[in-house]
GROMACS .gro file of C-alpha atoms in nm:
model
  276
    1UNK     CA    1  -1.054  -2.599  -0.879
    2UNK     CA    2  -0.972  -2.967  -0.911
    3UNK     CA    3  -0.900  -3.128  -0.577
    4UNK     CA    4  -0.599  -3.351  -0.512
    5UNK     CA    5  -0.687  -3.719  -0.480
    6UNK     CA    6  -0.568  -3.941  -0.195
    7UNK     CA    7  -0.665  -4.289  -0.088
    8UNK     CA    8  -0.756  -4.361   0.273
    9UNK     CA    9  -0.772  -4.708   0.432
   10UNK     CA   10  -0.987  -4.771   0.740
   11UNK     CA   11  -0.837  -5.084   0.901
   12UNK     CA   12  -0.989  -5.243   1.206
   13UNK     CA   13  -1.012  -5.577   1.384
   14UNK     CA   14  -1.383  -5.505   1.442
   15UNK     CA   15  -1.643  -5.301   1.247
   16UNK     CA   16  -1.418  -5.005   1.179
   17UNK     CA   17  -1.684  -4.755   1.287
   18UNK     CA   18  -1.449  -4.590   1.542
   19UNK     CA   19  -1.173  -4.545   1.288
   20UNK     CA   20  -1.413  -4.426   1.016
   21UNK     CA   21  -1.572  -4.165   1.243
   22UNK     CA   22  -1.232  -4.040   1.358
   23UNK     CA   23  -1.105  -4.023   0.999
   24UNK     CA   24  -1.406  -3.814   0.890
   25UNK     CA   25  -1.336  -3.562   1.162
   26UNK     CA   26  -0.967  -3.535   1.083
   27UNK     CA   27  -0.989  -3.538   0.704
   28UNK     CA   28  -1.266  -3.271   0.699
   29UNK     CA   29  -0.990  -3.025   0.797
   30UNK     CA   30  -0.835  -3.080   0.451
   31UNK     CA   31  -1.151  -3.090   0.240
   32UNK     CA   32  -1.079  -2.768   0.057
   33UNK     CA   33  -0.763  -2.911  -0.099
   34UNK     CA   34  -0.816  -3.287  -0.113
   35UNK     CA   35  -1.078  -3.542  -0.214
   36UNK     CA   36  -1.037  -3.868  -0.025
   37UNK     CA   37  -1.135  -4.209  -0.157
   38UNK     CA   38  -1.202  -4.437   0.135
   39UNK     CA   39  -1.144  -4.814   0.140
   40UNK     CA   40  -1.282  -5.005   0.443
   41UNK     CA   41  -1.102  -5.311   0.574
   42UNK     CA   42  -1.295  -5.438   0.878
   43UNK     CA   43  -1.249  -5.762   1.077
   44UNK     CA   44  -0.875  -5.788   1.019
   45UNK     CA   45  -0.819  -6.045   1.295
   46UNK     CA   46  -0.537  -6.265   1.159
   47UNK     CA   47  -0.185  -6.218   1.022
   48UNK     CA   48  -0.302  -6.353   0.689
   49UNK     CA   49  -0.569  -6.086   0.654
   50UNK     CA   50  -0.325  -5.816   0.761
   51UNK     CA   51  -0.079  -5.932   0.493
   52UNK     CA   52  -0.351  -5.902   0.230
   53UNK     CA   53  -0.428  -5.546   0.338
   54UNK     CA   54  -0.061  -5.454   0.332
   55UNK     CA   55  -0.037  -5.592  -0.020
   56UNK     CA   56  -0.329  -5.374  -0.134
   57UNK     CA   57  -0.168  -5.070   0.030
   58UNK     CA   58   0.168  -5.131  -0.140
   59UNK     CA   59   0.008  -5.185  -0.482
   60UNK     CA   60  -0.190  -4.864  -0.455
   61UNK     CA   61   0.111  -4.668  -0.332
   62UNK     CA   62   0.308  -4.783  -0.638
   63UNK     CA   63   0.024  -4.720  -0.880
   64UNK     CA   64  -0.076  -4.377  -0.746
   65UNK     CA   65   0.280  -4.261  -0.660
   66UNK     CA   66   0.154  -4.159  -0.319
   67UNK     CA   67   0.139  -4.363   0.004
   68UNK     CA   68  -0.220  -4.422   0.115
   69UNK     CA   69  -0.326  -4.285   0.451
   70UNK     CA   70  -0.421  -4.553   0.701
   71UNK     CA   71  -0.647  -4.502   1.005
   72UNK     CA   72  -0.608  -4.805   1.223
   73UNK     CA   73  -0.775  -4.938   1.540
   74UNK     CA   74  -0.588  -5.267   1.530
   75UNK     CA   75  -0.480  -5.361   1.881
   76UNK     CA   76  -0.260  -5.674   1.847
   77UNK     CA   77   0.096  -5.588   1.761
   78UNK     CA   78   0.164  -5.907   1.560
   79UNK     CA   79  -0.124  -5.813   1.325
   80UNK     CA   80  -0.073  -5.434   1.335
   81UNK     CA   81   0.294  -5.463   1.231
   82UNK     CA   82   0.219  -5.597   0.883
   83UNK     CA   83   0.002  -5.293   0.800
   84UNK     CA   84   0.221  -5.043   0.975
   85UNK     CA   85   0.531  -5.149   0.781
   86UNK     CA   86   0.356  -5.119   0.445
   87UNK     CA   87   0.408  -4.810   0.226
   88UNK     CA   88   0.157  -4.585   0.397
   89UNK     CA   89   0.099  -4.290   0.634
   90UNK     CA   90   0.002  -4.496   0.937
   91UNK     CA   91  -0.222  -4.338   1.208
   92UNK     CA   92  -0.256  -4.564   1.511
   93UNK     CA   93  -0.569  -4.427   1.684
   94UNK     CA   94  -0.567  -4.662   1.984
   95UNK     CA   95  -0.193  -4.701   2.019
   96UNK     CA   96  -0.126  -4.327   2.056
   97UNK     CA   97  -0.380  -4.293   2.340
   98UNK     CA   98  -0.316  -4.632   2.507
   99UNK     CA   99   0.060  -4.569   2.543
  100UNK     CA  100   0.003  -4.243   2.720
  101UNK     CA  101  -0.265  -4.390   2.945
  102UNK     CA  102  -0.037  -4.684   3.034
  103UNK     CA  103   0.222  -4.432   3.153
  104UNK     CA  104  -0.036  -4.217   3.339
  105UNK     CA  105  -0.205  -4.515   3.504
  106UNK     CA  106   0.118  -4.711   3.554
  107UNK     CA  107  -0.063  -5.019   3.420
  108UNK     CA  108  -0.020  -5.222   3.104
  109UNK     CA  109  -0.327  -5.248   2.884
  110UNK     CA  110  -0.471  -5.587   2.779
  111UNK     CA  111  -0.540  -5.557   2.404
  112UNK     CA  112  -0.857  -5.743   2.314
  113UNK     CA  113  -1.014  -5.751   1.966
  114UNK     CA  114  -1.356  -5.581   1.946
  115UNK     CA  115  -1.354  -5.438   2.299
  116UNK     CA  116  -1.455  -5.091   2.175
  117UNK     CA  117  -1.801  -5.226   2.083
  118UNK     CA  118  -2.078  -5.364   2.297
  119UNK     CA  119  -2.115  -5.737   2.349
  120UNK     CA  120  -2.452  -5.859   2.221
  121UNK     CA  121  -2.510  -6.018   2.560
  122UNK     CA  122  -2.434  -5.707   2.768
  123UNK     CA  123  -2.702  -5.506   2.950
  124UNK     CA  124  -2.592  -5.186   2.765
  125UNK     CA  125  -2.642  -5.358   2.431
  126UNK     CA  126  -2.987  -5.485   2.534
  127UNK     CA  127  -3.082  -5.133   2.645
  128UNK     CA  128  -2.982  -5.004   2.310
  129UNK     CA  129  -3.189  -5.259   2.119
  130UNK     CA  130  -3.485  -5.186   2.348
  131UNK     CA  131  -3.448  -4.814   2.277
  132UNK     CA  132  -3.440  -4.870   1.897
  133UNK     CA  133  -3.751  -5.087   1.913
  134UNK     CA  134  -3.924  -4.820   2.123
  135UNK     CA  135  -3.830  -4.542   1.880
  136UNK     CA  136  -3.952  -4.747   1.581
  137UNK     CA  137  -4.284  -4.819   1.754
  138UNK     CA  138  -4.335  -4.456   1.848
  139UNK     CA  139  -4.239  -4.301   1.520
  140UNK     CA  140  -4.464  -4.020   1.380
  141UNK     CA  141  -4.716  -4.049   1.666
  142UNK     CA  142  -4.828  -4.398   1.554
  143UNK     CA  143  -4.836  -4.551   1.905
  144UNK     CA  144  -4.930  -4.325   2.191
  145UNK     CA  145  -4.983  -4.556   2.487
  146UNK     CA  146  -4.616  -4.590   2.581
  147UNK     CA  147  -4.525  -4.226   2.581
  148UNK     CA  148  -4.481  -4.222   2.960
  149UNK     CA  149  -4.175  -4.448   2.908
  150UNK     CA  150  -4.011  -4.208   2.664
  151UNK     CA  151  -3.695  -4.021   2.763
  152UNK     CA  152  -3.774  -3.751   2.507
  153UNK     CA  153  -4.059  -3.676   2.263
  154UNK     CA  154  -3.951  -3.484   1.955
  155UNK     CA  155  -4.218  -3.256   1.803
  156UNK     CA  156  -4.221  -3.059   1.479
  157UNK     CA  157  -4.366  -3.041   1.132
  158UNK     CA  158  -4.348  -3.335   0.896
  159UNK     CA  159  -4.005  -3.398   0.742
  160UNK     CA  160  -3.803  -3.167   0.978
  161UNK     CA  161  -3.575  -3.447   1.091
  162UNK     CA  162  -3.762  -3.607   1.387
  163UNK     CA  163  -3.732  -3.972   1.277
  164UNK     CA  164  -3.357  -3.982   1.203
  165UNK     CA  165  -3.281  -3.795   1.522
  166UNK     CA  166  -3.494  -4.038   1.727
  167UNK     CA  167  -3.317  -4.336   1.579
  168UNK     CA  168  -2.975  -4.186   1.626
  169UNK     CA  169  -3.051  -4.115   1.993
  170UNK     CA  170  -3.168  -4.475   2.035
  171UNK     CA  171  -2.881  -4.635   1.848
  172UNK     CA  172  -2.601  -4.425   1.997
  173UNK     CA  173  -2.722  -4.343   2.347
  174UNK     CA  174  -3.000  -4.600   2.425
  175UNK     CA  175  -3.243  -4.306   2.456
  176UNK     CA  176  -3.612  -4.397   2.423
  177UNK     CA  177  -3.709  -4.124   2.181
  178UNK     CA  178  -4.064  -4.090   2.048
  179UNK     CA  179  -4.157  -3.833   1.787
  180UNK     CA  180  -4.491  -3.666   1.717
  181UNK     CA  181  -4.589  -3.450   1.418
  182UNK     CA  182  -4.736  -3.100   1.461
  183UNK     CA  183  -5.011  -3.064   1.194
  184UNK     CA  184  -5.242  -2.788   1.070
  185UNK     CA  185  -5.524  -2.899   1.303
  186UNK     CA  186  -5.295  -2.830   1.600
  187UNK     CA  187  -5.225  -2.478   1.470
  188UNK     CA  188  -5.594  -2.404   1.417
  189UNK     CA  189  -5.673  -2.518   1.769
  190UNK     CA  190  -5.375  -2.322   1.902
  191UNK     CA  191  -5.260  -2.589   2.142
  192UNK     CA  192  -5.063  -2.909   2.173
  193UNK     CA  193  -5.242  -3.239   2.095
  194UNK     CA  194  -5.406  -3.368   2.418
  195UNK     CA  195  -5.190  -3.678   2.389
  196UNK     CA  196  -4.877  -3.471   2.450
  197UNK     CA  197  -5.001  -3.240   2.723
  198UNK     CA  198  -4.915  -3.471   3.019
  199UNK     CA  199  -4.554  -3.501   2.892
  200UNK     CA  200  -4.453  -3.135   2.848
  201UNK     CA  201  -4.130  -3.192   3.044
  202UNK     CA  202  -4.020  -3.451   2.788
  203UNK     CA  203  -4.092  -3.243   2.471
  204UNK     CA  204  -3.825  -3.102   2.248
  205UNK     CA  205  -3.906  -2.919   1.924
  206UNK     CA  206  -3.737  -2.939   1.588
  207UNK     CA  207  -3.789  -2.680   1.314
  208UNK     CA  208  -3.639  -2.612   0.966
  209UNK     CA  209  -3.619  -2.330   0.716
  210UNK     CA  210  -3.929  -2.333   0.491
  211UNK     CA  211  -3.736  -2.338   0.161
  212UNK     CA  212  -3.533  -2.642   0.273
  213UNK     CA  213  -3.852  -2.810   0.398
  214UNK     CA  214  -4.014  -2.758   0.056
  215UNK     CA  215  -3.714  -2.926  -0.113
  216UNK     CA  216  -3.733  -3.227   0.122
  217UNK     CA  217  -4.109  -3.267   0.082
  218UNK     CA  218  -4.084  -3.240  -0.300
  219UNK     CA  219  -3.855  -3.543  -0.299
  220UNK     CA  220  -4.125  -3.731  -0.114
  221UNK     CA  221  -4.439  -3.588  -0.283
  222UNK     CA  222  -4.347  -3.390  -0.594
  223UNK     CA  223  -4.584  -3.109  -0.706
  224UNK     CA  224  -4.817  -3.155  -0.411
  225UNK     CA  225  -4.969  -2.881  -0.195
  226UNK     CA  226  -4.786  -3.051   0.100
  227UNK     CA  227  -4.457  -2.959  -0.064
  228UNK     CA  228  -4.535  -2.600  -0.174
  229UNK     CA  229  -4.329  -2.320  -0.028
  230UNK     CA  230  -4.650  -2.143   0.075
  231UNK     CA  231  -4.760  -2.446   0.285
  232UNK     CA  232  -4.412  -2.487   0.431
  233UNK     CA  233  -4.398  -2.119   0.526
  234UNK     CA  234  -4.733  -2.151   0.704
  235UNK     CA  235  -4.651  -2.475   0.891
  236UNK     CA  236  -4.307  -2.371   1.009
  237UNK     CA  237  -4.424  -2.028   1.131
  238UNK     CA  238  -4.722  -2.180   1.316
  239UNK     CA  239  -4.515  -2.465   1.468
  240UNK     CA  240  -4.256  -2.220   1.602
  241UNK     CA  241  -4.530  -1.993   1.734
  242UNK     CA  242  -4.693  -2.292   1.910
  243UNK     CA  243  -4.362  -2.407   2.060
  244UNK     CA  244  -4.287  -2.059   2.189
  245UNK     CA  245  -4.636  -2.031   2.341
  246UNK     CA  246  -4.606  -2.369   2.514
  247UNK     CA  247  -4.255  -2.301   2.640
  248UNK     CA  248  -4.097  -2.587   2.442
  249UNK     CA  249  -3.721  -2.572   2.380
  250UNK     CA  250  -3.650  -2.609   2.011
  251UNK     CA  251  -3.385  -2.568   1.743
  252UNK     CA  252  -3.360  -2.548   1.366
  253UNK     CA  253  -3.224  -2.854   1.192
  254UNK     CA  254  -3.150  -2.679   0.865
  255UNK     CA  255  -2.771  -2.659   0.892
  256UNK     CA  256  -2.711  -2.909   1.169
  257UNK     CA  257  -2.601  -3.270   1.148
  258UNK     CA  258  -2.790  -3.548   1.329
  259UNK     CA  259  -2.503  -3.572   1.571
  260UNK     CA  260  -2.525  -3.198   1.653
  261UNK     CA  261  -2.901  -3.211   1.695
  262UNK     CA  262  -2.881  -3.516   1.923
  263UNK     CA  263  -2.604  -3.369   2.134
  264UNK     CA  264  -2.804  -3.047   2.181
  265UNK     CA  265  -3.118  -3.248   2.283
  266UNK     CA  266  -2.919  -3.445   2.537
  267UNK     CA  267  -2.756  -3.134   2.683
  268UNK     CA  268  -3.072  -2.925   2.712
  269UNK     CA  269  -3.283  -3.205   2.859
  270UNK     CA  270  -3.004  -3.330   3.084
  271UNK     CA  271  -3.005  -3.683   2.943
  272UNK     CA  272  -2.654  -3.781   3.042
  273UNK     CA  273  -2.641  -4.131   2.902
  274UNK     CA  274  -2.322  -4.295   2.777
  275UNK     CA  275  -2.265  -4.376   2.409
  276UNK     CA  276  -2.086  -4.707   2.491
   0.00000   0.00000   0.00000
């Protein structure tokens, strides 16, 4: 079945990440019927830039015979108005929430461009950068001397999703996440590497279905023993057996997004850090 096509504009006075994330969540509810082409318009901070975006929207609306959908996090009314009055379906993400909060709090908001993102000079931003550097330095067990500083240490077989999860936790939540591979030598010995044993309370395991692991490994090392289904079956089974024996909480990453994995890790380990 051919899907209907619609154009979506992400319009923001900053990076547009908030609007883009929100749009993905909302538009996914219509993915069986529509295919959405996304156009990003970040850093719309002046009336001139807003007029240019409005012109693009109007031209596309005329050409496609359908008004584009606009997700906006613009906060200044004199800029927002140009886009809102173009030929579009306008979704004001901040405005809808802010107006209700103004009423509930009995206080007028003070719209400021870029306030939804961290200042590069703020402590929260510095903590995030520090966490990213920590996760990069402690990727794949390459640096073991700073593990006592870790908030969490992810363990699992090679290519099960440890590195992207570590980086997401660092970037989004300022979590110092190390990751450490479980390898055949660990399975033969039947115990955790000695390096990890003092930090059992920080360990969280990731696993994956063997057939999916084989696909991922074949992309990295095609036609190698490392990527064979037989090897993947063995490693996954042994890693899960080891994690059960050691009492390590774990989950399968096969059908989960990085966001879902990270949220589960935070919830189970009680790492209640803010994402902003």
